[in-house]
Amino acid sequence: MSSPIRSRRSGVNVPPLERVLTTGLGAALVALGIRRRGLGGWLATLAGGAIAARGVTGVCAVSRQLTSREEVRVRRAITIQRPRPEIYRLWRKLDNLPKFLAHVSSVRLEGATTSHWEVKEGPLTLRWTAELMDDVPDHYLRWRSLPGGDLDHEGELELRDAPGGRGTEVHVTLRYRPPAVGWVGLPVQRLLARITRVQLGSELVRLRQLLETGELATGASRPGEAEHKELLAAKQVGRQLAAEPVDVFPAVVPVVR
Amino acid sequence: MRATRWYGRHDLRVEEVPDPHVVNPHDVVVRVTLSAICGSDLHLYNGVLPGMKRGDVIGHEFMGEVIEAGPEVAKIAVGDRVVVMSGIACGRCWHCSHQRFAWCSNTNPAGSMEAQHELYGHGGAALYGYSHMFGGYAGGQAELVRVPFADVNCLPVRGSMPDERVLFVSDILPTAWMAVENCDVQPGDTVAIFGAGPVGLLAVRCARLMGAEQVIAIDAVSARLDMAGARGGAITIDERDGDVLERLDDLTGGRGPDACIDAVGLEAHDGAMGAIDKVKQALKVVTDRPAALRNAILACRTGGTVSIPGVYAGMADQFPIGAAFGKGLTFKMGQTHFHRYAGYLLDRIEHAEIDPSFVITHRVTLDDVPDAYAMFNAKADGCVKVVVTPS
């Protein structure tokens, strides 16, 4: 975001007049704090110091948190032992996504090409409506949020045949952009910090588990011990998806290259 | 139920924990009749394997009776007597469908899989009671265990053979078998096995069965060397007597062994370099002490094979890559594809061609497991292999 009050010097985001005023206010608080002593005095000194520093350096961390528009873009690929159409079908029904995309709370289908997304972050729920922009059956999907939502979001799925009977390559790209106004700034920053390559990798690992085995792996020893919501979601779709296992415990050790 | 729980280095406790139950549709719960302490469990005991959490239930060699089965379990039923494979496979992914069960894509929970992805580049199969790097599954030194994908991971045992004779198809017998198979033994070959612990001792047997001309066992514990000689028919080298490489050259006409097996892994200790490794490991500069592996590489003949069933987990120093390159060595390593060998090996046990129970030296009950670890770790009282009954 470009703005006339922003200095070219990196990180400076407090306008000049405000810098002069806050430096003065901070210095006054420090002086007051030193005179009063005691706990209140100490706190006034610390607060004054922080405010003065903001004025002197021209860098405000809070303001940066609230106004950052840095885009989060993550890309990840996984290979799944399933034919393209099957993976496409699971993904095309976008309300399946929360079953393995752990950071998404719900996706509700609204029309043929629109869906309502909800992501919970602490006490806040972020919402937006997404529209399917491209749909090439069994190959490609692209969706993006419509203006007016809490988060500018775009997603892309590309399916390719893996060579030599290795199944299907699933390539996913997600983009998130926080809104221009800062009122949901902090929760959005927290959410965006969680959406990483590692997080998307975990979510695709769950997708593969679901598609190849019909269940989600867990080290839990008892139902309800961990990840219970996810496991229940997996059970809903698991039954249709589970494939028969290969032959194990052969009587003659097979020759394997 | 009672279970052996890990609380830190040299701190194991047998405690009451809630009973496990079926969680996923392909699960069963097994009531353990016999389990064992594995050499690789000592890496947990000594606190050198990353990813353990206080209270984790350990143990990965176990067998017993199925007492609860999930709705999608088809081939295994309540009441079946089974040996459970110590690596957990789904039986459906690309690796499993090529009989490469140790590399299964689907049994580590997503968090463990990503941890392996970060550390190793790509992940493999989960294990019981072997840290949260390998799934955080509760282990078998306990009264009850939850077993995922039961149709794939439980090998039914028919007939009345005693537990002690069949238990080791869960882990150490397939491990020894694959370690030797990886050596691609040809007529006239000498196989040198570094470490005469349970896997090393069974590898001696397997190497003879696969036609090795000469099998040499190297260790520093008399009881183990005696067993390798008397029960396995191996030529033995006691590390304490001096230069191992020179002895190996003498025994092979100066050629060096055609294949060397490192059945020790990341906690080897040998000579001056070994002492330096130990300090580095204690300081967490490196995680792995590769003394046995170094010797295996240096001893191996030009163009030979080094097979590594011993466990490594992180980083090692002073790896003689120049010797490996200079001699054009082939390296074969990794966790065993237990499921590929277990049926065949159980059949050979049933036909009395192999009896792996000769390695057992101690029989304890669950309550004595912490003491048994201390004994096994110190290699005291001639301890080679400890088996555990629940009571």
XYZ file of C-alpha atoms in Angstrom:
648
model
C 0.000 0.000 0.000
C 1.543 3.323 -1.003
C 0.763 6.397 1.067
C 2.122 9.970 1.029
C 2.805 9.894 4.778
C 5.070 6.867 4.520
C 8.783 7.643 4.404
C 10.953 5.930 1.829
C 13.237 4.825 4.663
C 12.411 1.213 5.397
C 9.972 0.575 8.206
C 9.091 4.210 8.922
C 5.309 4.392 9.193
C 4.611 7.340 11.574
C 3.952 10.762 9.952
C 6.412 13.626 10.784
C 4.068 15.788 12.928
C 2.947 12.736 14.916
C 6.611 11.828 15.450
C 7.352 15.251 16.996
C 4.258 15.100 19.214
C 4.811 11.545 20.430
C 8.487 12.211 21.161
C 7.433 15.148 23.368
C 4.651 13.178 25.065
C 6.973 10.220 25.696
C 9.692 12.452 27.182
C 7.155 14.153 29.479
C 5.925 10.723 30.715
C 9.513 9.616 31.388
C 10.183 12.804 33.395
C 6.940 12.361 35.360
C 7.738 8.703 36.038
C 11.215 9.445 37.326
C 9.848 12.099 39.702
C 7.018 9.896 41.098
C 9.070 6.686 41.648
C 7.223 3.580 42.905
C 5.543 1.024 40.600
C 3.361 3.650 38.899
C 6.421 5.752 38.243
C 8.256 2.813 36.713
C 5.326 2.000 34.445
C 5.024 5.640 33.345
C 8.755 5.690 32.574
C 8.560 2.495 30.508
C 5.462 3.617 28.602
C 6.994 7.052 28.023
C 10.164 5.428 26.731
C 8.233 3.251 24.270
C 6.192 6.201 23.000
C 9.277 8.394 22.666
C 11.080 5.616 20.801
C 8.166 5.405 18.358
C 8.514 9.132 17.736
C 12.299 9.116 17.420
C 12.515 6.066 15.113
C 9.272 6.674 13.255
C 8.492 2.933 13.444
C 5.247 1.793 15.031
C 4.936 -1.995 15.442
C 1.221 -1.847 16.310
C 0.400 0.239 13.276
C 2.406 -2.136 11.067
C 0.508 -5.142 12.462
C -2.804 -3.421 11.772
C -2.121 -2.255 8.241
C 0.170 -4.889 6.709
C -1.163 -6.067 3.389
C 1.548 -8.602 2.757
C 0.155 -11.472 0.715
C 0.601 -15.022 1.953
C 1.124 -17.415 -0.928
C 1.819 -21.088 -0.304
C 2.352 -23.855 -2.834
C 2.692 -27.540 -2.224
C 2.411 -30.780 -4.179
C 1.705 -34.377 -3.215
C 1.281 -37.572 -5.221
C -1.769 -39.729 -4.486
C -2.443 -43.287 -5.640
C -5.862 -42.443 -7.035
C -7.182 -41.582 -10.490
C -7.563 -37.879 -11.326
C -11.403 -37.886 -11.548
C -11.738 -39.210 -7.997
C -9.540 -36.495 -6.508
C -11.263 -33.867 -8.657
C -14.700 -34.997 -7.462
C -13.699 -34.814 -3.791
C -12.256 -31.316 -4.244
C -14.978 -29.985 -6.578
C -17.473 -30.460 -3.773
C -15.798 -27.622 -1.885
C -17.657 -28.387 1.346
C -15.364 -31.445 1.636
C -12.328 -29.199 2.101
C -12.655 -28.621 5.886
C -12.300 -32.410 6.335
C -8.593 -32.135 5.540
C -7.884 -28.371 5.385
C -7.625 -27.979 9.169
C -7.382 -24.168 9.065
C -10.791 -23.848 7.347
C -13.793 -24.249 9.711
C -16.532 -24.600 7.117
C -17.356 -24.188 3.445
C -21.026 -24.016 2.487
C -22.078 -24.356 -1.121
C -24.451 -21.552 -2.126
C -24.896 -21.723 -5.876
C -23.454 -23.695 -8.751
C -20.228 -21.686 -8.545
C -20.345 -19.782 -5.243
C -19.464 -20.937 -1.739
C -19.411 -19.334 1.705
C -16.175 -19.808 3.671
C -15.587 -19.483 7.419
C -12.251 -19.520 9.205
C -12.184 -19.297 13.004
C -9.315 -17.391 14.577
C -9.615 -17.071 18.351
C -12.975 -15.494 19.213
C -13.379 -14.047 15.697
C -14.839 -15.723 12.638
C -13.573 -14.497 9.285
C -16.030 -14.907 6.416
C -16.038 -14.486 2.697
C -17.859 -15.693 -0.367
C -15.817 -17.391 -3.059
C -16.614 -17.912 -6.693
C -15.360 -20.707 -8.921
C -13.455 -18.911 -11.690
C -12.168 -21.866 -13.701
C -13.358 -25.440 -13.784
C -11.765 -27.959 -16.146
C -13.276 -31.271 -15.026
C -10.707 -33.825 -13.780
C -7.843 -31.364 -14.347
C -8.115 -27.905 -12.848
C -10.026 -25.702 -10.404
C -9.530 -22.045 -9.481
C -11.660 -20.081 -7.032
C -11.398 -16.574 -5.545
C -13.201 -14.510 -2.948
C -15.682 -11.836 -3.996
C -15.132 -8.227 -2.801
C -16.534 -7.392 0.656
C -15.254 -10.420 2.585
C -12.899 -10.370 5.572
C -10.040 -11.827 3.589
C -8.992 -11.648 -0.037
C -8.476 -15.334 -0.921
C -7.620 -17.272 -4.035
C -7.014 -20.976 -4.481
C -5.901 -23.206 -7.297
C -5.848 -26.981 -7.765
C -4.055 -28.669 -10.622
C -4.148 -32.438 -11.195
C -1.604 -34.195 -13.397
C -1.028 -37.882 -14.131
C 2.116 -39.034 -12.348
C 4.445 -41.128 -14.536
C 4.793 -44.902 -14.340
C 1.572 -45.720 -12.512
C 2.412 -43.497 -9.549
C -1.104 -42.072 -9.405
C -1.966 -38.384 -9.572
C 0.114 -35.312 -8.784
C -1.919 -32.810 -6.783
C -0.586 -29.240 -7.002
C -2.216 -26.681 -4.710
C -1.649 -22.930 -4.488
C -3.373 -20.766 -1.849
C -3.187 -16.951 -1.657
C -4.491 -14.847 1.223
C -4.465 -11.020 1.435
C -5.630 -9.193 4.577
C -8.127 -6.322 4.190
C -7.070 -2.680 3.739
C -8.674 -1.474 6.974
C -7.047 -2.576 10.194
C -9.950 -3.619 12.392
C -9.401 -7.353 11.978
C -5.675 -6.825 11.478
C -4.229 -8.759 14.416
C -6.359 -11.912 14.144
C -5.754 -11.954 10.395
C -2.012 -11.677 10.950
C -2.200 -14.556 13.413
C -4.171 -16.636 10.936
C -1.832 -15.861 8.053
C 1.178 -16.805 10.194
C -0.352 -20.275 10.602
C -0.858 -20.831 6.897
C 2.574 -22.013 5.904
C 4.095 -24.509 3.511
C 4.345 -26.951 6.426
C 0.688 -26.435 7.344
C -0.452 -26.974 3.743
C 1.842 -30.016 3.577
C 0.097 -31.509 6.634
C -3.275 -30.863 5.070
C -2.313 -32.624 1.849
C -0.922 -35.544 3.880
C -4.380 -35.843 5.449
C -5.978 -35.673 1.983
C -3.782 -38.566 0.823
C -4.588 -40.618 3.948
C -8.287 -40.046 3.378
C -8.196 -40.927 -0.329
C -5.858 -43.928 -0.067
C -6.982 -45.517 3.207
C -10.358 -43.972 4.079
C -9.131 -42.839 7.493
C -6.811 -40.315 9.135
C -3.715 -41.638 10.915
C -3.543 -40.913 14.643
C -1.346 -42.040 17.501
C -4.292 -41.693 19.899
C -5.081 -44.801 21.978
C -8.694 -43.965 22.683
C -11.533 -42.269 20.782
C -11.834 -38.646 21.867
C -8.199 -38.437 22.941
C -7.000 -36.298 20.042
C -8.061 -34.860 16.710
C -11.500 -36.271 17.306
C -13.399 -33.827 15.105
C -11.134 -34.598 12.173
C -11.430 -38.344 12.681
C -15.213 -38.160 12.713
C -15.177 -36.105 9.524
C -12.938 -38.729 7.960
C -15.307 -41.522 8.967
C -18.140 -39.856 7.044
C -16.297 -40.122 3.749
C -13.946 -42.962 4.652
C -16.269 -45.859 4.022
C -16.650 -45.165 0.280
C -12.983 -44.376 -0.197
C -11.133 -47.225 1.513
C -9.376 -49.457 -1.009
C -8.548 -53.112 -0.489
C -5.018 -53.625 0.873
C -2.369 -55.391 -1.198
C -1.342 -58.940 -0.379
C 0.792 -58.950 2.735
C 2.873 -61.750 4.269
C 3.665 -63.570 0.988
C 4.781 -67.175 1.463
C 7.728 -66.560 -0.854
C 9.724 -63.365 -0.464
C 8.993 -61.374 -3.623
C 11.854 -60.017 -5.701
C 11.605 -56.241 -5.541
C 13.822 -53.809 -7.369
C -3.912 -51.423 32.101
C -0.257 -51.336 33.099
C 2.324 -50.005 30.649
C 6.002 -49.061 30.465
C 6.269 -45.290 30.177
C 9.272 -43.150 29.238
C 9.977 -40.146 31.438
C 13.483 -39.268 30.303
C 17.004 -40.628 30.125
C 17.251 -43.782 32.301
C 13.800 -43.027 33.747
C 11.162 -45.652 32.861
C 8.115 -46.373 35.031
C 5.505 -49.104 34.886
C 2.225 -47.331 35.552
C -1.532 -47.727 35.310
C -2.883 -45.950 32.189
C -6.379 -45.949 30.590
C -7.080 -48.976 28.337
C -6.693 -48.398 24.585
C -9.699 -48.931 22.295
C -10.501 -48.984 18.597
C -10.155 -45.423 17.260
C -10.205 -45.881 13.469
C -12.348 -48.389 11.530
C -9.428 -50.668 10.538
C -8.025 -50.922 14.123
C -7.883 -53.816 16.556
C -6.801 -53.954 20.199
C -4.364 -56.735 21.130
C -3.938 -58.208 24.612
C -0.179 -58.758 24.808
C 1.022 -62.240 25.757
C 4.735 -61.648 25.069
C 6.831 -58.594 24.233
C 10.555 -57.902 24.079
C 13.085 -55.156 24.660
C 14.863 -54.274 21.422
C 18.397 -52.918 21.087
C 16.838 -49.922 19.358
C 14.781 -49.272 22.538
C 18.097 -48.505 24.266
C 18.382 -45.362 22.101
C 15.196 -44.167 23.836
C 16.463 -45.314 27.239
C 19.693 -43.368 26.734
C 17.787 -40.296 25.557
C 19.574 -39.996 22.198
C 16.502 -40.274 19.946
C 14.674 -36.981 19.362
C 10.902 -36.537 19.581
C 10.036 -38.418 22.816
C 7.470 -36.976 25.242
C 7.208 -37.726 28.966
C 4.699 -40.510 29.585
C 5.055 -42.173 26.156
C 4.362 -45.932 26.242
C 7.292 -47.754 24.583
C 8.026 -51.175 23.026
C 7.594 -52.326 19.419
C 8.054 -56.119 19.509
C 4.879 -57.790 20.730
C 2.301 -60.488 20.079
C -0.962 -61.513 21.655
C -4.680 -62.060 21.274
C -7.126 -59.763 19.467
C -9.801 -58.597 21.942
C -11.533 -55.797 20.032
C -11.911 -55.163 16.287
C -13.091 -52.136 14.292
C -15.987 -52.362 11.790
C -13.773 -52.430 8.667
C -11.420 -55.195 9.822
C -11.967 -58.153 7.464
C -9.300 -60.841 7.846
C -8.569 -60.662 11.579
C -11.172 -61.521 14.219
C -11.539 -61.254 17.975
C -9.804 -64.263 19.531
C -7.081 -64.542 16.855
C -3.519 -65.108 18.018
C -1.286 -62.662 16.128
C 2.252 -61.343 15.856
C 2.203 -57.596 15.190
C 4.691 -56.089 12.725
C 6.787 -53.442 14.497
C 6.476 -50.994 11.588
C 2.952 -49.769 10.836
C 1.826 -50.004 7.188
C -1.437 -49.028 5.471
C -1.139 -51.685 2.747
C -2.586 -49.345 0.111
C -0.105 -46.583 -0.772
C 2.405 -46.710 -3.633
C 5.215 -48.024 -1.413
C 3.030 -50.694 0.236
C 1.712 -51.806 -3.159
C 5.366 -52.445 -4.120
C 6.059 -54.451 -0.905
C 8.090 -51.543 0.517
C 6.143 -51.371 3.751
C 8.769 -49.479 5.789
C 8.217 -46.471 3.561
C 4.412 -46.429 3.920
C 3.006 -42.957 3.194
C -0.109 -43.083 5.323
C 0.492 -44.263 8.887
C 2.286 -41.245 10.354
C -0.146 -38.563 11.504
C 0.280 -35.388 9.449
C 2.380 -33.664 12.151
C 4.918 -36.514 12.331
C 5.020 -36.757 8.535
C 5.817 -33.043 8.261
C 8.474 -33.356 11.007
C 10.161 -36.099 8.951
C 9.694 -33.986 5.843
C 11.532 -31.103 7.504
C 14.327 -33.275 8.915
C 14.737 -35.938 6.202
C 13.176 -34.365 3.107
C 10.500 -37.086 2.912
C 8.852 -39.381 5.438
C 8.325 -43.127 5.995
C 6.146 -45.467 8.047
C 5.130 -45.033 11.685
C 6.456 -47.262 14.490
C 5.018 -48.248 17.876
C 6.473 -46.509 20.925
C 9.266 -44.833 19.014
C 8.865 -41.059 19.450
C 6.543 -38.531 17.896
C 8.795 -38.390 14.844
C 7.338 -41.839 14.079
C 3.705 -41.179 14.912
C 3.524 -41.196 18.696
C 1.744 -44.588 18.735
C 1.632 -46.246 22.184
C 3.905 -49.294 22.328
C 3.839 -52.958 23.300
C 5.658 -53.191 26.633
C 2.162 -52.982 28.056
C -0.892 -55.161 28.639
C -2.941 -53.830 25.698
C -2.056 -52.126 22.398
C -4.121 -50.425 19.695
C -3.040 -51.751 16.260
C -4.045 -49.742 13.142
C -4.803 -51.434 9.774
C -5.047 -54.810 11.487
C -5.536 -56.779 8.247
C -2.133 -55.543 7.106
C -0.158 -55.421 10.360
C -1.274 -58.574 12.217
C 0.218 -61.909 11.132
C -2.023 -64.729 12.404
C -0.218 -67.579 14.177
C -1.897 -70.988 13.801
C -0.976 -74.051 15.810
C 0.594 -74.321 19.200
C 4.144 -73.064 18.742
C 5.308 -71.230 21.883
C 5.279 -67.415 21.799
C 9.047 -67.287 22.292
C 9.675 -69.039 18.992
C 7.422 -66.786 16.875
C 7.674 -63.351 18.554
C 10.791 -62.299 16.667
C 9.118 -62.319 13.231
C 7.700 -58.979 14.446
C 11.066 -57.280 14.101
C 14.554 -58.689 14.658
C 14.324 -61.806 12.456
C 13.069 -59.937 9.334
C 15.605 -57.200 10.154
C 18.456 -59.712 10.169
C 17.096 -61.414 7.040
C 16.800 -58.183 5.038
C 20.228 -57.026 6.248
C 21.755 -60.154 4.719
C 19.524 -60.084 1.621
C 20.867 -56.558 1.042
C 24.389 -58.069 0.910
C 23.433 -60.064 -2.222
C 25.509 -63.031 -0.987
C 27.377 -64.883 -3.762
C 29.174 -68.255 -3.552
C 32.478 -67.846 -1.702
C 31.462 -64.593 -0.020
C 32.570 -63.540 3.434
C 30.023 -61.531 5.447
C 31.345 -59.527 8.412
C 28.775 -58.536 11.012
C 29.618 -55.630 13.322
C 27.672 -56.051 16.568
C 26.660 -59.486 17.924
C 23.484 -58.316 19.607
C 20.189 -60.056 18.784
C 20.032 -58.723 15.199
C 23.712 -59.483 14.610
C 23.332 -63.018 15.993
C 20.287 -63.716 13.833
C 22.107 -62.200 10.839
C 24.867 -64.783 11.404
C 22.234 -67.522 11.033
C 20.593 -65.884 8.014
C 23.938 -65.379 6.263
C 24.687 -69.082 6.608
C 21.200 -69.961 5.317
C 21.777 -67.686 2.324
C 25.003 -69.484 1.470
C 27.818 -67.304 2.791
C 31.149 -69.170 2.766
C 32.392 -67.459 5.914
C 30.567 -65.389 8.538
C 32.520 -63.208 10.952
C 31.000 -61.603 14.063
C 32.697 -58.605 15.708
C 31.824 -57.425 19.235
C 33.394 -56.509 22.562
C 31.155 -58.622 24.829
C 32.339 -62.177 25.521
C 28.895 -63.698 26.083
C 27.718 -62.454 22.690
C 30.823 -63.623 20.858
C 30.464 -67.035 22.498
C 26.871 -67.231 21.287
C 27.842 -66.169 17.743
C 30.459 -68.925 17.654
C 28.621 -71.726 19.433
C 25.067 -71.112 18.148
C 25.770 -69.421 14.817
C 28.984 -71.064 13.652
C 30.626 -67.680 13.105
C 34.311 -66.849 13.351
C 34.535 -64.241 16.089
C 36.682 -61.130 16.548
C 36.893 -59.505 19.964
C 37.377 -55.752 19.467
C 39.296 -55.612 22.737
C 42.069 -57.773 21.243
C 43.256 -55.050 18.896
C 43.066 -54.132 15.247
C 39.792 -55.394 13.829
C 40.612 -54.376 10.239
C 43.866 -56.323 10.291
C 42.095 -59.440 11.585
C 39.452 -59.135 8.879
C 42.152 -58.839 6.209
C 43.890 -61.930 7.614
C 40.642 -63.909 7.438
C 39.988 -62.892 3.816
C 43.407 -63.237 2.246
C 43.860 -59.466 2.247
C 40.695 -58.864 0.169
C 38.409 -57.653 2.955
C 34.880 -58.978 3.566
C 32.630 -58.947 0.479
C 29.849 -57.477 2.597
C 29.798 -55.738 5.977
C 26.718 -55.366 8.165
C 26.447 -52.547 10.740
C 24.137 -54.101 13.344
C 25.024 -51.473 15.958
C 23.743 -48.073 14.837
C 23.957 -44.651 16.359
C 25.337 -45.551 19.791
C 28.516 -47.375 18.809
C 31.580 -46.988 20.990
C 35.041 -47.879 19.807
C 38.501 -46.430 20.361
C 39.634 -42.826 20.406
C 37.285 -41.645 17.672
C 34.422 -43.285 19.589
C 35.259 -41.240 22.689
C 35.196 -38.006 20.683
C 31.816 -39.024 19.189
C 30.469 -39.671 22.677
C 31.349 -36.170 23.877
C 29.824 -34.615 20.753
C 26.644 -36.654 21.229
C 26.405 -35.635 24.893
C 26.813 -31.996 23.865
C 24.184 -32.522 21.116
C 26.681 -31.383 18.470
C 25.849 -34.584 16.584
C 23.130 -37.141 17.292
C 24.785 -40.259 15.907
C 28.034 -42.048 16.803
C 28.999 -44.032 13.718
C 32.046 -46.003 14.955
C 30.768 -49.387 13.721
C 29.796 -47.885 10.384
C 33.253 -46.349 9.917
C 34.896 -49.711 10.509
C 32.426 -51.454 8.191
C 33.298 -49.002 5.408
C 37.055 -49.255 5.953
C 36.988 -53.070 6.223
C 34.821 -53.751 3.179
C 36.532 -55.025 0.058
C 36.753 -52.872 -3.065
C 33.378 -53.002 -4.807
C 31.734 -54.596 -1.754
C 28.439 -53.862 -0.008
C 27.747 -52.161 3.320
C 24.337 -53.074 4.754
C 22.984 -50.979 7.649
C 20.132 -52.395 9.762
C 21.400 -50.441 12.819
C 19.318 -47.335 13.531
C 20.565 -43.840 12.685
C 18.474 -40.754 13.371
C 20.252 -37.485 12.694
C 23.745 -36.273 11.844
C 27.097 -38.041 12.044
C 30.648 -36.707 11.876
C 33.810 -38.066 10.270
C 32.015 -40.243 7.757
C 34.708 -41.818 5.525
C 33.104 -40.903 2.238
C 36.511 -40.960 0.518
C 36.982 -44.654 1.337
C 33.429 -45.420 0.211
C 33.945 -43.586 -3.073
C 37.459 -44.878 -3.610
C 36.309 -48.489 -3.262
C 33.021 -47.997 -5.112
C 30.979 -49.417 -2.245
C 27.247 -50.114 -2.442
C 25.204 -48.949 0.543
C 21.894 -50.597 1.489
C 20.103 -49.368 4.595
C 16.886 -48.400 6.284
C 14.039 -49.694 8.351
C 13.003 -53.266 7.472
C 10.013 -54.098 5.249
C 8.800 -56.495 7.977
C 5.598 -57.507 6.180
C 7.539 -58.677 3.119
C 9.473 -61.308 5.094
C 7.347 -62.213 8.125
C 5.064 -64.796 6.450
C 7.983 -66.576 4.809
C 10.045 -66.553 8.004
C 7.162 -67.805 10.163
C 6.847 -70.677 7.694
C 10.547 -71.512 8.105
C 10.140 -71.430 11.886
C 7.147 -73.774 11.614
C 9.316 -76.142 9.538
C 12.069 -75.945 12.200
C 14.581 -74.469 9.749
C 15.147 -71.443 11.998
C 14.571 -71.092 15.736
C 15.347 -67.472 16.652
C 14.553 -68.026 20.346
C 18.187 -68.999 21.011
C 19.009 -65.306 21.574
C 16.732 -65.088 24.655
C 18.760 -64.881 27.870
C 16.289 -63.248 30.278
C 12.564 -63.611 30.984
C 10.904 -60.915 33.111
C 7.416 -59.651 33.945
C 6.158 -56.172 33.077
C 6.906 -54.777 36.547
C 10.594 -55.627 36.133
C 11.010 -53.924 32.748
C 12.829 -50.787 34.060
C 15.431 -52.976 35.809
C 15.740 -55.143 32.708
C 16.553 -52.044 30.604
C 19.340 -51.121 33.028
C 20.758 -54.649 32.813
C 20.433 -54.829 28.994
C 22.001 -51.371 28.585
C 24.981 -52.367 30.758
C 25.137 -55.765 28.985
C 25.308 -57.153 32.518
C 24.653 -60.780 33.484
C 25.350 -61.970 29.922
C 22.192 -60.210 28.757
C 21.486 -60.559 25.029
C 17.699 -60.515 24.696
C 14.951 -59.861 27.251
C 11.368 -61.057 26.729
C 8.507 -59.738 28.836
C 5.278 -61.392 29.965
C 2.510 -59.177 31.384
C 2.585 -60.939 34.772
